[in-house]
Amino acid sequence: MASTTFRVFRYQPDSGESESYHQDFRLDHEEKTTILDALLRIQNEQDGTLAVRYSCRSAICGSCACKVNGKTVLACMTQVEEAKAESGADTLQVDPIGNFAPIKDLVVDMTPFWEKFKAVKPFLIPDGPAPDKERLVPKAAMEKVAKESACILCAACYSECNSLAADPEFVGPAAFAWGYRFAADERDAQRKDRAKLYSGDHGIWDCTRCMFCNERCPKGVDPRDAIEKLGAIAFQEKVTKDKGARHAKAFLISMRQGGKLNEQLVGGYTDPVGGVFNAPLALRMLQKGKLPKSPLTHKVKDRDQVTKLIKNVKETI
Amino acid sequence: MRTHDVVVVGAGLAGMRAAIAAHEAGVDVALVTKLHPVRSHSGAAQGGINAALGNETEDSTENHTFDTVKGADYIGDQDAIEILCQRAPLEVYQLEHWGAVFSRQEDSGKIAQRPFGGAGFPRTCYAADLTGLVILHTLYTVCVKYNIPTYEEWFVTDLVTDDSGNAVGVVAYDMIHGSIETIGAKAVVMATGGAGRVYRPSTNAHASTGDAMSLALRKGVPLKDMEFMQFHPTTLAANGVLVTEGARGEGGYLLNKDGDRFMSKYAPNKLELASRDVVSRAEATEIMEGRGVDGCVLLDLRHLGRDRIMERLPQIRELAIAFAGTDPIEEPIPIRPGAHYHMGGVHVDNWGAAPHMPGLFAAGECSCVSVHGANRLGGNSLLEAVVFGARAGEASAAYAQDVGEPDVPSNAAAETQDRIEELLLRENGPRQGEIRDELAAVMQEKVGVFRSDGPLREAKATVTELKEKFQGVVVDDKGRTFNTDLIHTIETGYLLDLADTMVTGAIARHESRGAHSRTDFTERDDENWMKHTLAYLDDGEIRLDYSPVTMTKYEPQVRSY
C-alpha cells in the first residue's frame, strides 16, 4: 500500500464561489494505481462534487488529459507512484490542461479546440468519383500518415503549446497533425489548397518550434513534425508568399550561399516592405554586433557538408 | 422546444453511421451524446472489421455467413447474418472512400486482411491495432463535413413517447449548461453501445452503461438475449484492458504455467483462433485446475519479433507496458478472460426497427438484431455497427418522411426535472459507487464464464436487494454544472435493470450455448432452446418470453474448432 496527497485544482461555479483554489485529498491506495483511478476514488469516497472528464481508461478516448505537477499527461495512463518518483515529493498537484477556460474543476471548455479542428477541413476531399472497390494505395504511402492517424485529440499538445499561449488564435498542433494527415494522403486532391489554408495568420509558420507538443503527446504523434512536413508541402506546392514561408526560404538561401545564417538577407527577404520599418532595429542590432558588418555572405569552411545536409532533408520529406 | 426529424442517441460507430445515412436520405438528423463523439468506446476496438473482400485468399460472403452462423452457436437470425455479410464489402469500401487509413498489402495497394478467431479465411481488415479509432474518426470527419448538428455532452434521461406509445423524442441533461430539455423527433435511433460496466473487470469504458437498453425497457420495449455476455479471452489482469484478438491473429500463442500451448486440447484445429467463448472457457479451465500463473495464463508474442509487433500491434505494446509493466517483445503478457461484448440488446428487426414501439430504432451493441447470437466473432462488431447503423439511419429517415408531425408531450422535461430535484434533495443513504461495486462483484463471481443454478439465484437475490437499496440512493453533488455524480447515479439505475435481465435470462436458459455455459446443463439443446429470450419489465419485475430464430439454409451442426 501507498499513500499520496493529491492537491487538486477546484473551481465550483455552482457554489457561488467565483475563485478557483487547490484542495488536498489524502488517499491510501495500492502501489499500482493510476492518477485517474485515484481521482475516481476521491470522487467516490471523499467528494462527489469533483468533476473530471474520462471514459475508456485505456489511453484511447482522449478525455482525461490533465496536468500532474505541471506536466500534461493522460490521467489514465500515468501511475501515481511513478509521478511521485519523478518529482521526489509525496504530494501530486493535479490541474486542468492549460490554454483553456475552466468549466468545473478539471473540466475545461474545449469549444475552441473543436472549432480549430474543424477549421482545417478534417475530411478527405478526393478528385472524381470513387471506384467500385477500394482506392489502391501503396503500403508505404499509407504509412506516411499512420503516425498522425493515431492522434486521439486529447489536447495535451494544446495544453503545452507556447504559440497558443502567446496567440489564442493559433490553430495549434493537433489540428495541424490532422491537416497533414489529409494533405499527405495521396487520395486527397486538395494538397495545394490545404497548404494555403494552413499558412497565413495563426498558421503553421507561427509555431515557435518549442517542441513541447512532441515531448508531451501521449501517443507519439509528434505534431511539430507534422507542422514541419506541412511547411515542406507548402514549399512543394509553391505556397510561399506567407511571411513565415519567406523567412524559411531566406534561411535556406542563406544556408546555401554561405553555410550560415545571414540576418540581413533573412530580414530583408522575409518582409521587404515591412523590413524598412525595422531599419532602426537593424541599426541598433548592428551597433551591438548582432548583425554582420558586411551584407556580403560570409562563407563557412565546410560548406559542402551543409549542402549535403540540405539534400538529405529534402529527400526525406 | 428543439426538434429534428431524426434524433440519434449515441455517437459511436453505429450512431454516426446512422446519422450519416439519415442525412444522405435528406432528413434533418441530430446526434445526442453524453461524450464528445470521438470519445466513444468504438474507438477502443483494436483488431479489425470483417468483410469477404478476398484480398488475401479466395473468400466469399457465403463463407463469412457460415462462420458467423456457426460462431453464434446457431441462435443468430440467418437472414440478418446474410444481410450483414453481403453488405460488409460495400461498407468497408465506403469507409475507405471516406478516408479510413486501412493497412495495405505490400504490392497491390489493396486493403490488407488478417486471420481472426472463428473465421475460415483471413477476412479482417485493419488499421494496425487502431481499427476502431480510425473508423470512428473517419465517421466523425464525415459528420463534420455534413455539418450534422451534435448535442455534445448531453446525457439522455428519458425516451419520450406520445399517447399512442410512439417514440417522439428524448429528454436530456445538458451537462455543460445545466439545463434539462426535450428534443422532439419523428424517429429516435438508439446507439449507446454496450453495458460491460455491469461487470468488473471489463474491457468496456466507464461510459458503457447500456443506457439505451434501460431507457427502452422502462418504456415497455423488450430486450433480447440478455444472458449472452461475451468474455474476451485476452484482457490485462490489472484493469481488464483489452488485448486484441489480432495478437493471436498475427500468430501469438497462449501458454499455461508449464509453457504448454493448451489450446491444442480444447480446439485441436483452430487452436488460439477458435471462437472467443471456446478460448475463454479453455483459459478459465486451465486457471481453475491450477495451471495458471497468478490467476492468468500467458499470451506470448515474442516469436513474432520486434518489427512485426511494432508495425501491427503498437498499441498493445504500449498498453502492456503501461498497465502490466510487460514489454511483449521481451516477455509474455499475463491475461485472463474479461467481460467484453454484449450480444443481447434492444429487440429490433433487420432494419433496426423495434416492433414493439413505432418510431424507435436501435443499432450497434445496444441492439439485438440478432447477428451475433450466443457468441460474436471478432471483427463482426465494428461491421455490425456500420451495416446496421446505416440501415437504421435509412429506415428511420424513411419512417420520418412518412409519419406526420410528432405530438411531443409538453411536460416531458418538467417531469424529469422534478424527478431529478427529488433525487438531489435526498440526504443520508447509500451512494452509487458502493451499489455499483457490489453489483459488478456479484455479476463477475456468479454470472461469469461458467454458470449454474445456485450461484445464479444468489446473484438474482443480490440484484433485487441492490435495486431496493438504490431507491434510497443519495447524490453528493447538488449542483447543475457537469454533475457526474448525478449521471453515475442514473447510470447505476440502468445497470441494475440490465443485470436483472441478464441474470433472469441466464437462470431460465437450461442449456449451454455460446457464451452462456452452464455446468448443470452442459449440452446445447436445440429442441427446447433454439429460441431468443425476450425480457420485459412489468411493475419492476422481469418477465420472460421467447421468439423463434430465423433459419435460411444452415442446419445446426455440432460446433467444434
Coordinates of C-alpha atoms in Angstrom, one line a residue, chain A residues 13-14 32 34 40 43-45 47-58 60-63 76-77 79 103-104 107 110 114 117-118 122-124 130-139 142-143 145 149-154 178 181-182 187 219, chain B residues 35-36 38-39 41 43-44 55 93 96-102 104-106 108-111 130 133 137 140-141 144-145 153 176 197 202-207 239-241 311 315 318-319 322-323 431-433 476-477 479-485 488:
Chain A
P13 CA -19.2 27.8 -10.2
D14 CA -22.4 26.4 -8.7
K32 CA -0.2 0.2 -8.9
T34 CA -3.3 5.4 -12.0
L40 CA -12.3 8.5 -9.2
Q43 CA -14.9 11.3 -6.2
N44 CA -16.5 8.2 -4.9
E45 CA -15.3 8.2 -1.3
D47 CA -16.1 14.3 -2.6
G48 CA -18.8 13.6 -5.2
T49 CA -18.6 17.1 -6.5
L50 CA -15.2 16.6 -8.0
A51 CA -15.6 16.9 -11.8
V52 CA -13.3 15.2 -14.3
R53 CA -13.7 14.0 -17.9
Y54 CA -12.9 10.4 -18.5
S55 CA -14.2 7.3 -20.2
C56 CA -12.1 4.5 -21.6
R57 CA -9.3 4.4 -19.0
S58 CA -7.1 2.7 -21.7
I60 CA -7.5 5.8 -26.4
C61 CA -10.6 8.1 -25.9
G62 CA -8.5 11.1 -25.1
S63 CA -10.8 12.5 -22.4
C76 CA -5.5 7.0 -17.0
M77 CA -2.0 6.2 -18.3
Q79 CA 1.0 5.7 -12.5
I103 CA -15.9 24.9 -16.6
K104 CA -15.7 23.0 -13.3
V107 CA -13.2 20.0 -16.8
M110 CA -12.9 22.5 -25.3
W114 CA -13.0 21.6 -31.8
F117 CA -10.0 21.1 -35.6
K118 CA -13.0 21.8 -37.9
P122 CA -10.5 17.5 -41.5
F123 CA -12.1 15.2 -44.1
L124 CA -10.9 13.6 -47.3
A130 CA -15.0 6.7 -56.1
P131 CA -14.1 3.3 -57.7
D132 CA -16.2 0.2 -57.1
K133 CA -13.7 -1.2 -54.7
E134 CA -11.1 0.4 -52.5
R135 CA -8.7 3.0 -53.8
L136 CA -5.3 1.4 -54.2
V137 CA -2.7 3.0 -52.0
P138 CA 0.8 1.6 -51.7
K139 CA 1.6 0.4 -48.2
M142 CA -0.5 4.8 -46.4
E143 CA 2.1 4.5 -43.7
V145 CA 0.1 9.3 -42.4
S149 CA -3.8 9.0 -37.7
A150 CA -3.1 7.8 -34.1
C151 CA -3.9 11.3 -32.7
I152 CA -6.7 10.9 -30.1
L153 CA -7.5 14.6 -29.9
C154 CA -6.7 14.7 -26.2
W178 CA -4.8 16.3 -38.8
R181 CA -2.9 13.6 -42.3
F182 CA -5.1 14.8 -45.1
R187 CA -6.2 10.0 -52.0
K219 CA 0.5 8.8 -28.4
Chain B
L35 CA -19.5 12.3 -24.6
H36 CA -17.8 14.0 -27.4
V38 CA -14.5 10.9 -30.7
R39 CA -14.6 9.8 -27.1
H41 CA -15.9 3.4 -27.0
G43 CA -12.5 3.9 -30.7
A44 CA -11.1 1.3 -28.3
N55 CA -7.8 -9.7 -50.9
Y93 CA -15.2 0.3 -49.3
E96 CA -12.1 3.6 -47.4
H97 CA -13.7 6.1 -49.8
W98 CA -14.3 8.4 -46.8
G99 CA -10.7 8.2 -46.0
A100 CA -10.2 5.4 -43.4
V101 CA -6.5 4.6 -43.1
F102 CA -6.6 0.9 -43.5
R104 CA -2.4 -2.1 -47.0
Q105 CA -0.9 -5.1 -48.8
E106 CA 2.7 -4.7 -49.7
S108 CA -1.1 -4.4 -54.7
G109 CA -2.1 -1.4 -52.5
K110 CA -5.3 -3.3 -51.6
I111 CA -6.7 -3.4 -48.1
L130 CA -6.3 1.0 -34.0
L133 CA -10.2 4.6 -33.6
H137 CA -12.5 9.3 -36.7
Y140 CA -16.7 11.9 -37.3
T141 CA -14.9 13.7 -40.2
V144 CA -18.1 17.4 -39.7
K145 CA -18.2 17.6 -43.5
E153 CA -22.2 16.1 -23.5
I176 CA -22.2 22.0 -19.5
R197 CA -19.9 -2.0 -16.8
S202 CA -14.5 -5.3 -18.1
T203 CA -12.8 -4.2 -21.3
N204 CA -15.5 -1.5 -21.5
A205 CA -15.2 2.2 -20.9
H206 CA -16.7 3.8 -17.8
A207 CA -19.3 5.2 -20.1
N239 CA -7.6 -3.4 -15.1
G240 CA -9.3 -5.6 -17.7
V241 CA -8.0 -3.5 -20.6
E311 CA 4.1 -2.5 -37.1
Q315 CA -0.9 -0.1 -29.1
E318 CA 2.1 0.5 -25.3
L319 CA -0.8 -0.8 -23.1
A322 CA 1.7 1.0 -19.2
F323 CA -0.7 -1.3 -17.3
R431 CA -24.1 6.4 -2.8
Q432 CA -24.0 4.9 -6.3
G433 CA -20.3 3.8 -6.1
D476 CA -23.4 14.1 -3.2
D477 CA -23.1 16.8 -5.8
G479 CA -25.1 21.4 -8.4
R480 CA -26.2 21.7 -12.0
T481 CA -22.9 22.1 -13.9
F482 CA -21.2 18.9 -15.1
N483 CA -22.7 16.8 -12.3
T484 CA -21.0 13.5 -12.9
D485 CA -22.2 12.2 -9.6
H488 CA -23.3 8.0 -12.4

